Amino acid sequence: MKIAGSRILLTGATGGIGRALAPELARRGARLALAGRDTNRLARLAGEISNAAAPAVSLPSDLARPGSHAELVRCAHESLGGIDVLINNAGRSRFSAFAGEDEAALRDLIEVNVTAPLLLARAALPHLLQRGTGCIVNIGSVFGAIGFPYHAAYSATKFALRGFSEALRRELADSGVKVLYIAPRATATAMNGPAARALMADTGTAVDAPEKVAVAIADALAGDRQEVTLGGPERIFVRLNALLPGIVDASLVKQGRIAAHHLLESKAAK
Ligand SMILES: NC(=O)c1ccc[n+]([C@@H]2O[C@H](COP(=O)([O-])OP(=O)(O)OC[C@H]3O[C@@H](n4cnc5c(N)ncnc54)[C@H](OP(=O)(O)O)[C@@H]3O)[C@@H](O)[C@H]2O)c1
């Protein structure tokens, strides 16, 4: 779809990928409503990317709060004069042993990573369907196609988001409204704390710059792509996992042992 002139609601705008994606979309001529929880950071970002032709608006919102989703879409629609694209980018992660998981943390993870994108899509869809155009973009993860040890809850949420995206894309096939699911690989943002970064370094995991991910997301949107996995080896790994998961088990069980070691170390350091 044409990004220039399109009205985009971007969640997670204050995070690593969001902060890179907002200027990338603005540079391509989009008009943006930026959502996140931190009012000051949002206002600063809106100021940085605004220009006379396309002023960006900041819409502080906590997506874990019931009722916030329809309200956010309503505000974005009002301030942009419509919505053409919803980018569900806000997310949280969990790097932990599942047996010791905290119930509140699990509920929060599901709320932000699954419930919020579904409710935002539900609120935005009537506007998109009325015009018979537009796109719902869901930012998933490679962990949405490959279950990673010590990321069981996070993997579960991203598998859910990928399933939602696939089903909705098929449901909307005759409507003119598109659905894009894009799965970044590891990206250098604050989402990955010291233990996760140590694991990545130990396992030689490739880590993308958020700016590179932002360009890939904008290109996928402009190119009307449906499902994109970032990273050549990761794409192969995803296919292999779908066809022959037993082969992938061996390498991920080994990676799980390294993950357990880094979790123990980070616990001891606290
Ligand atoms: N970084 C990676 O390695 C990686 C890899 C694959 C996929 N992804 C996905 O990419 C997306 C962006 O991640 P990132 O790396 O940019 O993470 P990040 O730097 O931690 O940013 C996360 C964003 O989500 C927002 N958010 C979290 N909880 C929220 C809530 N309750 N209400 C509203 N906003 C909330 C944060 O806002 P606050 O600033 O207010 O907390 C922040 O803007 C996520 O969906 C993530 O799963 C990331």
mmCIF file of N, CA, C and O in Angstrom, residues 1-11 21 25-26 29-34 57 76 80 82-87 135 137 221:
data_model
loop_
_atom_site.group_PDB
_atom_site.id
_atom_site.type_symbol
_atom_site.label_atom_id
_atom_site.label_comp_id
_atom_site.label_asym_id
_atom_site.label_seq_id
_atom_site.Cartn_x
_atom_site.Cartn_y
_atom_site.Cartn_z
ATOM 1 N N MET A 1 0.833 -1.197 0.000
ATOM 2 C CA MET A 1 0.000 0.000 0.000
ATOM 3 C C MET A 1 0.868 1.247 0.000
ATOM 4 O O MET A 1 2.054 1.182 0.311
ATOM 5 N N LYS A 2 0.251 2.350 -0.349
ATOM 6 C CA LYS A 2 0.997 3.607 -0.418
ATOM 7 C C LYS A 2 1.147 4.167 0.993
ATOM 8 O O LYS A 2 0.147 4.413 1.674
ATOM 9 N N ILE A 3 2.385 4.351 1.435
ATOM 10 C CA ILE A 3 2.596 4.877 2.791
ATOM 11 C C ILE A 3 2.398 6.397 2.815
ATOM 12 O O ILE A 3 1.831 6.938 3.772
ATOM 13 N N ALA A 4 2.835 7.070 1.751
ATOM 14 C CA ALA A 4 2.698 8.536 1.718
ATOM 15 C C ALA A 4 1.227 8.917 1.880
ATOM 16 O O ALA A 4 0.368 8.412 1.156
ATOM 17 N N GLY A 5 0.951 9.744 2.843
ATOM 18 C CA GLY A 5 -0.418 10.225 3.067
ATOM 19 C C GLY A 5 -1.258 9.301 3.931
ATOM 20 O O GLY A 5 -2.369 9.661 4.326
ATOM 21 N N SER A 6 -0.746 8.094 4.231
ATOM 22 C CA SER A 6 -1.591 7.186 5.029
ATOM 23 C C SER A 6 -1.547 7.574 6.506
ATOM 24 O O SER A 6 -0.551 8.090 7.015
ATOM 25 N N ARG A 7 -2.650 7.287 7.188
ATOM 26 C CA ARG A 7 -2.792 7.652 8.603
ATOM 27 C C ARG A 7 -2.574 6.397 9.435
ATOM 28 O O ARG A 7 -3.316 5.424 9.302
ATOM 29 N N ILE A 8 -1.519 6.445 10.259
ATOM 30 C CA ILE A 8 -1.057 5.227 10.934
ATOM 31 C C ILE A 8 -1.087 5.384 12.449
ATOM 32 O O ILE A 8 -0.547 6.351 12.992
ATOM 33 N N LEU A 9 -1.711 4.424 13.113
ATOM 34 C CA LEU A 9 -1.637 4.339 14.586
ATOM 35 C C LEU A 9 -0.558 3.313 14.924
ATOM 36 O O LEU A 9 -0.662 2.136 14.558
ATOM 37 N N LEU A 10 0.495 3.784 15.612
ATOM 38 C CA LEU A 10 1.632 2.924 15.976
ATOM 39 C C LEU A 10 1.687 2.771 17.485
ATOM 40 O O LEU A 10 1.884 3.747 18.210
ATOM 41 N N THR A 11 1.543 1.520 17.972
ATOM 42 C CA THR A 11 1.695 1.295 19.424
ATOM 43 C C THR A 11 3.163 0.959 19.728
ATOM 44 O O THR A 11 3.929 0.622 18.834
ATOM 45 N N LEU A 21 10.893 3.089 13.945
ATOM 46 C CA LEU A 21 9.860 2.944 12.908
ATOM 47 C C LEU A 21 9.106 4.259 12.673
ATOM 48 O O LEU A 21 8.771 4.593 11.524
ATOM 49 N N LEU A 25 8.579 5.884 8.952
ATOM 50 C CA LEU A 25 7.264 6.049 8.311
ATOM 51 C C LEU A 25 6.995 7.521 8.004
ATOM 52 O O LEU A 25 6.429 7.854 6.959
ATOM 53 N N ALA A 26 7.420 8.405 8.917
ATOM 54 C CA ALA A 26 7.219 9.847 8.695
ATOM 55 C C ALA A 26 8.017 10.294 7.469
ATOM 56 O O ALA A 26 7.540 11.071 6.645
ATOM 57 N N GLY A 29 6.306 9.791 4.391
ATOM 58 C CA GLY A 29 5.114 10.617 4.166
ATOM 59 C C GLY A 29 3.869 10.215 4.935
ATOM 60 O O GLY A 29 2.784 10.717 4.663
ATOM 61 N N ALA A 30 4.007 9.311 5.934
ATOM 62 C CA ALA A 30 2.830 8.901 6.718
ATOM 63 C C ALA A 30 2.484 9.967 7.750
ATOM 64 O O ALA A 30 3.340 10.747 8.166
ATOM 65 N N ARG A 31 1.235 9.969 8.155
ATOM 66 C CA ARG A 31 0.803 10.807 9.285
ATOM 67 C C ARG A 31 0.581 9.868 10.459
ATOM 68 O O ARG A 31 -0.140 8.879 10.339
ATOM 69 N N LEU A 32 1.204 10.202 11.598
ATOM 70 C CA LEU A 32 1.266 9.220 12.679
ATOM 71 C C LEU A 32 0.564 9.623 13.962
ATOM 72 O O LEU A 32 0.658 10.774 14.411
ATOM 73 N N ALA A 33 -0.104 8.646 14.569
ATOM 74 C CA ALA A 33 -0.552 8.757 15.958
ATOM 75 C C ALA A 33 0.316 7.783 16.739
ATOM 76 O O ALA A 33 0.347 6.578 16.454
ATOM 77 N N LEU A 34 1.076 8.322 17.698
ATOM 78 C CA LEU A 34 2.064 7.530 18.431
ATOM 79 C C LEU A 34 1.513 7.154 19.798
ATOM 80 O O LEU A 34 1.135 8.032 20.574
ATOM 81 N N VAL A 57 0.831 13.057 16.282
ATOM 82 C CA VAL A 57 0.157 13.267 17.565
ATOM 83 C C VAL A 57 0.585 12.172 18.532
ATOM 84 O O VAL A 57 0.854 11.041 18.127
ATOM 85 N N ALA A 76 -7.182 8.224 17.965
ATOM 86 C CA ALA A 76 -6.338 8.272 16.757
ATOM 87 C C ALA A 76 -7.189 8.652 15.552
ATOM 88 O O ALA A 76 -6.797 9.477 14.720
ATOM 89 N N LEU A 80 -6.357 12.068 13.552
ATOM 90 C CA LEU A 80 -5.798 11.939 12.202
ATOM 91 C C LEU A 80 -6.869 12.147 11.120
ATOM 92 O O LEU A 80 -6.549 12.208 9.934
ATOM 93 N N GLY A 82 -9.093 9.854 10.512
ATOM 94 C CA GLY A 82 -9.311 8.504 9.954
ATOM 95 C C GLY A 82 -8.111 7.631 10.295
ATOM 96 O O GLY A 82 -7.121 8.118 10.846
ATOM 97 N N ILE A 83 -8.249 6.334 9.997
ATOM 98 C CA ILE A 83 -7.117 5.414 10.212
ATOM 99 C C ILE A 83 -7.001 4.513 8.983
ATOM 100 O O ILE A 83 -8.000 3.937 8.533
ATOM 101 N N ASP A 84 -5.798 4.420 8.443
ATOM 102 C CA ASP A 84 -5.563 3.501 7.320
ATOM 103 C C ASP A 84 -4.774 2.273 7.764
ATOM 104 O O ASP A 84 -4.915 1.201 7.181
ATOM 105 N N VAL A 85 -3.916 2.468 8.763
ATOM 106 C CA VAL A 85 -3.050 1.365 9.204
ATOM 107 C C VAL A 85 -2.954 1.356 10.729
ATOM 108 O O VAL A 85 -2.785 2.404 11.349
ATOM 109 N N LEU A 86 -3.100 0.160 11.297
ATOM 110 C CA LEU A 86 -2.835 -0.036 12.732
ATOM 111 C C LEU A 86 -1.586 -0.905 12.824
ATOM 112 O O LEU A 86 -1.546 -1.987 12.237
ATOM 113 N N ILE A 87 -0.566 -0.424 13.539
ATOM 114 C CA ILE A 87 0.632 -1.257 13.745
ATOM 115 C C ILE A 87 0.689 -1.671 15.209
ATOM 116 O O ILE A 87 0.941 -0.863 16.102
ATOM 117 N N CYS A 135 -4.578 -1.611 6.354
ATOM 118 C CA CYS A 135 -3.797 -2.788 6.793
ATOM 119 C C CYS A 135 -3.676 -2.846 8.313
ATOM 120 O O CYS A 135 -3.508 -1.822 8.980
ATOM 121 N N VAL A 137 -1.106 -4.377 10.918
ATOM 122 C CA VAL A 137 0.254 -4.926 10.966
ATOM 123 C C VAL A 137 0.512 -5.457 12.373
ATOM 124 O O VAL A 137 0.393 -4.711 13.352
ATOM 125 N N LEU A 221 5.171 -3.316 4.462
ATOM 126 C CA LEU A 221 3.870 -2.637 4.368
ATOM 127 C C LEU A 221 3.687 -2.072 2.959
ATOM 128 O O LEU A 221 2.636 -2.266 2.341
#
